């Protein structure tokens, strides 16, 4: 069995940002238009009026201040309320592949590798642009990588679940250098018309290089101590969009065809699951949470992360569990990887860290690493 290390990470940031103030202005204009359109039903009591959002509501509920998006004019158009993304021809590089290749090249450069060194590509994200051919194979081709690739989806835990597959492949010898990419164009499946969730997501792509320890030439290397995955079925986060919709004669614009959640239930149920998962994983490896220098947690909600950390080490501080969702919002599977990408440079040899994601499924994935 070979030792596996993380030797490089990359981050693609979309060209546009939407602040909470911009988002609230557009949302409230949509609300006013919708309430005016249904004024008779609202007056008769047959329909409840939509309520305005506010910057204060968003920041208190989530800690989010802004988000990156691939396209903002459509999101901020009260007559549309979703991005305007141009369809591409089959012989053009797909949008998800394009941002994945950008992040991948950064990660490969950091690792001192080229596409030709990669023999396995995993595209892990909460939604795929198409059913087939696999996005991973298109990315593999664009990078000039060898071996094989495939797509996988475990919602917001997709990145950590992919990391375990990558680590296992390296340890077993079936791959020498694995690239994991997490292209999250969440703006396309967010319901921007729903006050309870219109502020949650942002677009981004992360990439990670995992390779054999004896092949790495990188300056910044993280030994993978262990990985641990768990799932437990829940309907509290769900999206029913899929290839069978037309055969079911269901409305493709229906509310259930975009992201929806029971936020309070998710908070109450996922926090103890995540904290117990991390604690058990560390115990399995002979570690105590108090000995962990940094936790790179899933970035969905500030209060959720603070409570997970309090359960683990008794207090919540940003140095121990850095926050990136204030700038990026919830980026689904990429959140914990962004935190790792941006907040590891100050750690020293021997420091222990945990990358952890949690989300729909429910799903929880953790990767324990040590700075070499």
Short mmCIF file of C-alpha atoms in Angstrom, two decimals:
data_model
loop_
_atom_site.label_atom_id
_atom_site.label_comp_id
_atom_site.label_asym_id
_atom_site.label_seq_id
_atom_site.Cartn_x
_atom_site.Cartn_y
_atom_site.Cartn_z
CA UNK A 1 0.00 0.00 0.00
CA UNK A 2 1.24 3.47 -0.90
CA UNK A 3 0.94 6.65 1.17
CA UNK A 4 -1.29 9.31 -0.38
CA UNK A 5 -0.75 13.06 -0.18
CA UNK A 6 -2.51 16.22 -1.28
CA UNK A 7 0.05 18.21 -3.25
CA UNK A 8 -1.94 20.97 -4.91
CA UNK A 9 -5.23 22.85 -4.96
CA UNK A 10 -6.82 25.30 -7.37
CA UNK A 11 -9.70 27.75 -7.27
CA UNK A 12 -11.73 29.26 -10.11
CA UNK A 13 -13.71 32.37 -9.13
CA UNK A 14 -16.46 33.50 -11.54
CA UNK A 15 -16.23 37.01 -13.00
CA UNK A 16 -19.29 38.49 -11.29
CA UNK A 17 -20.35 39.12 -7.71
CA UNK A 18 -23.77 39.81 -6.27
CA UNK A 19 -23.95 41.59 -2.92
CA UNK A 20 -26.79 41.04 -0.49
CA UNK A 21 -28.03 44.57 -1.21
CA UNK A 22 -28.20 43.89 -4.95
CA UNK A 23 -29.93 40.59 -4.37
CA UNK A 24 -32.50 42.04 -1.98
CA UNK A 25 -33.32 44.91 -4.33
CA UNK A 26 -34.03 42.51 -7.22
CA UNK A 27 -35.93 40.04 -5.03
CA UNK A 28 -38.16 42.72 -3.52
CA UNK A 29 -38.97 44.08 -6.98
CA UNK A 30 -39.98 40.55 -8.00
CA UNK A 31 -42.16 40.26 -4.87
CA UNK A 32 -43.94 43.54 -5.63
CA UNK A 33 -44.60 42.47 -9.23
CA UNK A 34 -45.88 39.05 -8.17
CA UNK A 35 -48.13 40.46 -5.45
CA UNK A 36 -49.57 42.99 -7.91
CA UNK A 37 -50.18 40.21 -10.45
CA UNK A 38 -52.14 38.21 -7.88
CA UNK A 39 -53.72 41.12 -6.04
CA UNK A 40 -57.28 39.78 -6.34
CA UNK A 41 -56.42 36.39 -4.87
CA UNK A 42 -54.41 38.03 -2.08
CA UNK A 43 -57.31 40.35 -1.23
CA UNK A 44 -59.77 37.43 -1.13
CA UNK A 45 -57.48 35.42 1.10
CA UNK A 46 -56.98 32.67 -1.49
CA UNK A 47 -53.29 33.45 -1.73
CA UNK A 48 -50.77 34.72 0.81
CA UNK A 49 -48.68 37.68 -0.31
CA UNK A 50 -44.96 37.14 -0.80
CA UNK A 51 -42.77 38.83 1.81
CA UNK A 52 -39.78 41.10 1.20
CA UNK A 53 -36.26 39.98 2.03
CA UNK A 54 -33.60 42.14 3.68
CA UNK A 55 -29.84 42.33 4.07
CA UNK A 56 -30.26 41.99 7.83
CA UNK A 57 -32.36 38.84 7.46
CA UNK A 58 -29.80 37.21 5.15
CA UNK A 59 -26.76 37.97 7.26
CA UNK A 60 -28.43 36.96 10.52
CA UNK A 61 -29.72 33.70 9.03
CA UNK A 62 -26.50 32.66 7.28
CA UNK A 63 -23.49 34.92 7.69
CA UNK A 64 -23.37 35.34 3.90
CA UNK A 65 -22.52 38.79 2.55
CA UNK A 66 -22.02 38.20 -1.17
CA UNK A 67 -21.52 35.44 -3.76
CA UNK A 68 -19.74 34.84 -7.08
CA UNK A 69 -21.86 33.91 -10.09
CA UNK A 70 -21.22 32.97 -13.70
CA UNK A 71 -23.88 35.47 -14.87
CA UNK A 72 -25.73 38.07 -12.84
CA UNK A 73 -28.07 40.05 -15.15
CA UNK A 74 -30.61 37.23 -15.32
CA UNK A 75 -30.53 36.67 -11.56
CA UNK A 76 -31.17 40.36 -10.91
CA UNK A 77 -33.93 40.66 -13.51
CA UNK A 78 -37.24 40.55 -11.57
CA UNK A 79 -38.98 39.22 -14.68
CA UNK A 80 -36.56 36.26 -14.92
CA UNK A 81 -34.74 35.49 -11.63
CA UNK A 82 -32.21 32.95 -12.91
CA UNK A 83 -28.96 33.20 -14.90
CA UNK A 84 -28.72 33.71 -18.65
CA UNK A 85 -26.24 31.06 -19.78
CA UNK A 86 -25.53 30.60 -23.48
CA UNK A 87 -25.95 27.11 -24.93
CA UNK A 88 -22.76 25.76 -26.48
CA UNK A 89 -22.31 23.53 -29.50
CA UNK A 90 -21.28 19.92 -28.95
CA UNK A 91 -17.81 20.61 -30.33
CA UNK A 92 -17.18 23.41 -27.82
CA UNK A 93 -15.79 22.92 -24.33
CA UNK A 94 -18.69 22.70 -21.89
CA UNK A 95 -19.08 25.42 -19.27
CA UNK A 96 -18.51 23.05 -16.33
CA UNK A 97 -15.47 21.59 -18.06
CA UNK A 98 -14.11 25.07 -18.78
CA UNK A 99 -14.10 26.19 -15.15
CA UNK A 100 -12.85 22.77 -14.00
CA UNK A 101 -9.89 22.97 -16.39
CA UNK A 102 -9.03 26.44 -15.05
CA UNK A 103 -9.01 25.25 -11.42
CA UNK A 104 -7.24 22.01 -12.39
CA UNK A 105 -4.36 23.82 -14.09
CA UNK A 106 -3.80 25.89 -10.95
CA UNK A 107 -3.74 22.75 -8.80
CA UNK A 108 -1.41 20.94 -11.18
CA UNK A 109 0.98 23.89 -11.28
CA UNK A 110 1.05 24.01 -7.48
CA UNK A 111 1.76 20.27 -7.39
CA UNK A 112 4.47 20.53 -10.04
CA UNK A 113 2.51 18.29 -12.40
CA UNK A 114 1.06 18.47 -15.89
CA UNK A 115 -2.09 16.91 -17.30
CA UNK A 116 0.02 14.06 -18.68
CA UNK A 117 0.94 13.04 -15.10
CA UNK A 118 -2.72 12.46 -14.19
CA UNK A 119 -4.15 8.97 -14.61
CA UNK A 120 -7.54 9.44 -12.93
CA UNK A 121 -10.01 12.35 -13.04
CA UNK A 122 -13.04 12.62 -10.76
CA UNK A 123 -15.64 15.30 -11.42
CA UNK A 124 -17.61 15.54 -8.18
CA UNK A 125 -20.38 18.12 -7.83
CA UNK A 126 -23.96 18.60 -6.66
CA UNK A 127 -25.27 18.73 -10.25
CA UNK A 128 -23.88 17.75 -13.64
CA UNK A 129 -24.41 19.80 -16.78
CA UNK A 130 -25.50 16.72 -18.71
CA UNK A 131 -25.99 13.00 -18.33
CA UNK A 132 -23.28 11.86 -20.76
CA UNK A 133 -20.57 11.81 -21.89
CA UNK A 134 -19.19 12.23 -18.38
CA UNK A 135 -17.90 15.69 -17.55
CA UNK A 136 -14.78 14.06 -16.08
CA UNK A 137 -13.88 12.51 -19.43
CA UNK A 138 -14.24 15.85 -21.20
CA UNK A 139 -12.01 17.47 -18.56
CA UNK A 140 -9.52 14.60 -18.87
CA UNK A 141 -9.37 15.16 -22.63
CA UNK A 142 -8.95 18.95 -22.31
CA UNK A 143 -6.04 18.51 -19.90
CA UNK A 144 -4.32 15.77 -21.89
CA UNK A 145 -4.61 13.36 -18.97
CA UNK A 146 -4.44 9.59 -19.28
CA UNK A 147 -6.12 6.74 -17.46
CA UNK A 148 -9.82 7.22 -16.83
CA UNK A 149 -12.41 9.53 -15.33
CA UNK A 150 -15.96 9.51 -14.07
CA UNK A 151 -18.59 11.77 -12.51
CA UNK A 152 -20.04 11.40 -9.04
CA UNK A 153 -22.65 13.21 -6.99
CA UNK A 154 -23.25 13.16 -3.25
CA UNK A 155 -24.59 16.73 -3.15
CA UNK A 156 -22.58 18.97 -0.80
CA UNK A 157 -20.36 16.07 0.26
CA UNK A 158 -19.28 15.24 -3.30
CA UNK A 159 -15.72 16.57 -2.86
CA UNK A 160 -14.86 14.62 0.29
CA UNK A 161 -16.48 11.47 -1.08
CA UNK A 162 -14.38 11.86 -4.23
CA UNK A 163 -11.27 12.40 -2.11
CA UNK A 164 -11.75 9.00 -0.50
CA UNK A 165 -12.01 7.37 -3.94
CA UNK A 166 -8.85 9.20 -5.01
CA UNK A 167 -6.94 8.26 -1.87
CA UNK A 168 -7.98 4.62 -2.13
CA UNK A 169 -6.91 4.50 -5.79
CA UNK A 170 -3.49 5.90 -4.94
CA UNK A 171 -3.02 3.65 -1.91
CA UNK A 172 -4.00 0.52 -3.81
CA UNK A 173 -1.80 1.38 -6.77
CA UNK A 174 -4.58 1.61 -9.35
CA UNK A 175 -3.62 5.28 -9.89
CA UNK A 176 -0.49 7.31 -9.22
CA UNK A 177 -1.87 10.84 -9.56
CA UNK A 178 -5.56 11.71 -9.25
CA UNK A 179 -7.28 14.99 -10.04
CA UNK A 180 -10.53 15.82 -8.23
CA UNK A 181 -12.53 18.78 -9.58
CA UNK A 182 -15.68 20.31 -8.11
CA UNK A 183 -17.38 22.62 -10.64
CA UNK A 184 -20.38 24.06 -8.82
CA UNK A 185 -22.67 26.24 -10.94
CA UNK A 186 -25.22 26.40 -8.15
CA UNK A 187 -26.89 29.54 -9.52
CA UNK A 188 -28.56 27.36 -12.15
CA UNK A 189 -30.39 25.15 -9.63
CA UNK A 190 -31.11 27.71 -6.89
CA UNK A 191 -34.67 29.02 -6.58
CA UNK A 192 -33.98 32.74 -6.58
CA UNK A 193 -37.70 33.48 -6.07
CA UNK A 194 -37.87 31.79 -2.65
CA UNK A 195 -37.21 34.12 0.30
CA UNK A 196 -36.03 31.25 2.50
CA UNK A 197 -33.19 30.25 0.17
CA UNK A 198 -32.66 32.93 -2.51
CA UNK A 199 -29.40 34.05 -0.89
CA UNK A 200 -27.78 30.69 -0.15
CA UNK A 201 -25.62 29.65 -3.10
CA UNK A 202 -22.71 30.90 -5.18
CA UNK A 203 -20.75 29.57 -8.17
CA UNK A 204 -17.14 28.36 -8.04
CA UNK A 205 -14.84 25.48 -8.94
CA UNK A 206 -12.13 23.83 -6.87
CA UNK A 207 -9.51 21.26 -7.81
CA UNK A 208 -7.23 18.97 -5.79
CA UNK A 209 -4.26 16.80 -6.75
CA UNK A 210 -3.80 13.57 -4.80
CA UNK A 211 -0.70 11.50 -5.53
CA UNK A 212 1.69 8.94 -4.15
CA UNK A 213 3.92 10.36 -1.42
CA UNK A 214 7.04 9.01 -3.10
CA UNK A 215 6.34 10.90 -6.35
CA UNK A 216 5.57 14.36 -5.00
CA UNK A 217 7.88 17.30 -5.68
CA UNK A 218 5.58 19.97 -4.27
CA UNK A 219 6.63 22.39 -1.55
CA UNK A 220 3.29 22.20 0.28
CA UNK A 221 2.37 18.58 1.00
CA UNK A 222 -0.36 17.13 3.20
CA UNK A 223 -0.28 13.46 4.21
CA UNK A 224 -3.73 11.87 4.24
CA UNK A 225 -4.11 10.14 7.62
CA UNK A 226 -7.53 8.72 6.86
CA UNK A 227 -10.94 9.23 5.28
CA UNK A 228 -14.42 8.43 6.58
CA UNK A 229 -17.82 8.61 4.86
CA UNK A 230 -21.39 8.18 6.09
CA UNK A 231 -24.90 8.61 4.69
CA UNK A 232 -28.34 8.65 6.28
CA UNK A 233 -31.46 9.16 4.17
CA UNK A 234 -33.40 12.40 4.55
CA UNK A 235 -35.83 14.36 2.36
CA UNK A 236 -35.06 17.64 4.12
CA UNK A 237 -32.82 18.76 1.23
CA UNK A 238 -34.13 17.75 -2.17
CA UNK A 239 -34.23 18.56 -5.90
CA UNK A 240 -36.52 16.51 -8.18
CA UNK A 241 -35.15 17.71 -11.51
CA UNK A 242 -34.17 14.74 -13.66
CA UNK A 243 -34.38 12.89 -16.93
CA UNK A 244 -37.73 11.26 -16.10
CA UNK A 245 -39.57 14.58 -15.62
CA UNK A 246 -40.93 14.68 -19.17
CA UNK A 247 -42.04 11.04 -19.01
CA UNK A 248 -43.91 11.84 -15.82
CA UNK A 249 -45.54 14.82 -17.58
CA UNK A 250 -44.49 17.00 -14.66
CA UNK A 251 -44.02 20.74 -14.89
CA UNK A 252 -40.30 21.48 -15.54
CA UNK A 253 -40.78 24.88 -13.86
CA UNK A 254 -42.43 23.45 -10.74
CA UNK A 255 -40.94 24.45 -7.38
CA UNK A 256 -39.64 20.94 -6.68
CA UNK A 257 -37.37 21.07 -9.77
CA UNK A 258 -34.90 23.38 -8.03
CA UNK A 259 -33.16 23.36 -4.65
CA UNK A 260 -35.41 23.28 -1.61
CA UNK A 261 -34.84 22.45 2.03
CA UNK A 262 -36.34 22.40 5.49
CA UNK A 263 -33.64 24.67 6.87
CA UNK A 264 -34.43 24.46 10.59
CA UNK A 265 -34.65 20.67 10.48
CA UNK A 266 -31.37 20.44 8.57
CA UNK A 267 -29.62 22.64 11.12
CA UNK A 268 -30.98 20.70 14.08
CA UNK A 269 -30.23 17.26 12.65
CA UNK A 270 -26.97 17.73 10.71
CA UNK A 271 -24.93 19.55 13.37
CA UNK A 272 -24.84 16.61 15.83
CA UNK A 273 -24.30 14.13 12.97
CA UNK A 274 -21.31 16.08 11.65
CA UNK A 275 -19.73 16.66 15.06
CA UNK A 276 -20.10 13.00 16.08
CA UNK A 277 -18.73 11.87 12.72
CA UNK A 278 -15.57 13.99 13.04
CA UNK A 279 -15.02 12.97 16.67
CA UNK A 280 -15.38 9.26 15.83
CA UNK A 281 -13.06 9.55 12.85
CA UNK A 282 -10.37 11.24 14.91
CA UNK A 283 -10.73 8.65 17.68
CA UNK A 284 -10.36 5.88 15.12
CA UNK A 285 -7.01 7.41 14.11
CA UNK A 286 -5.89 7.93 17.71
CA UNK A 287 -6.49 11.69 17.79
CA UNK A 288 -8.50 14.04 19.97
CA UNK A 289 -10.36 17.07 18.54
CA UNK A 290 -8.36 19.31 20.87
CA UNK A 291 -5.21 18.30 19.00
CA UNK A 292 -6.53 19.43 15.61
CA UNK A 293 -4.97 22.71 14.54
CA UNK A 294 -7.61 23.53 11.92
CA UNK A 295 -11.02 22.38 10.76
CA UNK A 296 -11.92 23.21 7.15
CA UNK A 297 -15.68 22.75 7.39
CA UNK A 298 -18.50 22.78 4.86
CA UNK A 299 -19.56 26.37 4.26
CA UNK A 300 -23.35 26.45 4.42
CA UNK A 301 -24.18 28.47 7.50
CA UNK A 302 -22.09 30.40 10.03
CA UNK A 303 -24.15 29.26 13.02
CA UNK A 304 -23.92 25.63 11.94
CA UNK A 305 -20.12 25.73 11.74
CA UNK A 306 -19.81 27.50 15.05
CA UNK A 307 -21.97 24.91 16.79
CA UNK A 308 -20.08 21.98 15.24
CA UNK A 309 -16.81 23.48 16.47
CA UNK A 310 -18.20 24.13 19.95
CA UNK A 311 -19.29 20.51 20.21
CA UNK A 312 -15.79 19.38 19.21
CA UNK A 313 -13.47 21.74 21.10
CA UNK A 314 -15.71 23.78 23.38
CA UNK A 315 -15.39 27.12 21.58
CA UNK A 316 -15.81 28.63 18.15
CA UNK A 317 -13.11 30.83 16.66
CA UNK A 318 -12.37 31.66 13.05
CA UNK A 319 -8.68 30.74 13.33
CA UNK A 320 -9.67 27.18 14.25
CA UNK A 321 -12.40 26.93 11.57
CA UNK A 322 -11.94 29.63 8.90
CA UNK A 323 -14.99 31.16 7.26
CA UNK A 324 -15.23 31.73 3.51
CA UNK A 325 -19.01 31.70 3.04
CA UNK A 326 -19.24 35.42 3.84
CA UNK A 327 -17.49 36.02 0.49
CA UNK A 328 -18.46 32.93 -1.53
CA UNK A 329 -21.82 31.92 0.05
CA UNK A 330 -22.63 28.21 0.05
CA UNK A 331 -20.71 26.66 -2.83
CA UNK A 332 -22.03 23.12 -2.25
CA UNK A 333 -19.23 20.53 -2.43
CA UNK A 334 -16.51 23.14 -3.00
CA UNK A 335 -16.91 25.01 0.29
CA UNK A 336 -14.59 23.03 2.54
CA UNK A 337 -12.04 22.80 -0.28
CA UNK A 338 -12.02 26.60 -0.71
CA UNK A 339 -11.39 26.90 3.04
CA UNK A 340 -8.48 24.43 2.76
CA UNK A 341 -7.14 26.19 -0.34
CA UNK A 342 -7.15 29.64 1.25
CA UNK A 343 -6.40 28.89 4.89
CA UNK A 344 -3.53 26.43 5.28
CA UNK A 345 -0.42 28.49 4.53
CA UNK A 346 0.17 29.45 8.18
CA UNK A 347 0.24 25.86 9.44
CA UNK A 348 3.60 24.19 10.16
CA UNK A 349 5.00 20.69 9.77
CA UNK A 350 3.19 18.24 12.01
CA UNK A 351 -0.01 20.25 12.28
CA UNK A 352 -3.19 18.17 12.02
CA UNK A 353 -6.28 19.27 10.11
CA UNK A 354 -9.72 17.97 9.13
CA UNK A 355 -11.54 18.66 5.87
CA UNK A 356 -15.23 17.94 6.41
CA UNK A 357 -18.40 18.35 4.37
CA UNK A 358 -22.03 17.63 5.18
CA UNK A 359 -25.25 18.04 3.27
CA UNK A 360 -28.10 16.42 1.41
CA UNK A 361 -28.50 12.72 1.76
CA UNK A 362 -27.78 13.25 4.59
CA UNK A 363 -24.12 12.79 3.79
CA UNK A 364 -20.94 13.47 5.78
CA UNK A 365 -17.36 13.05 4.61
CA UNK A 366 -14.14 13.77 6.48
CA UNK A 367 -10.46 13.71 5.47
CA UNK A 368 -7.82 13.94 8.19
CA UNK A 369 -4.50 15.39 6.97
CA UNK A 370 -1.15 16.28 8.48
CA UNK A 371 1.24 18.93 7.22
CA UNK A 372 4.50 17.37 6.07
#
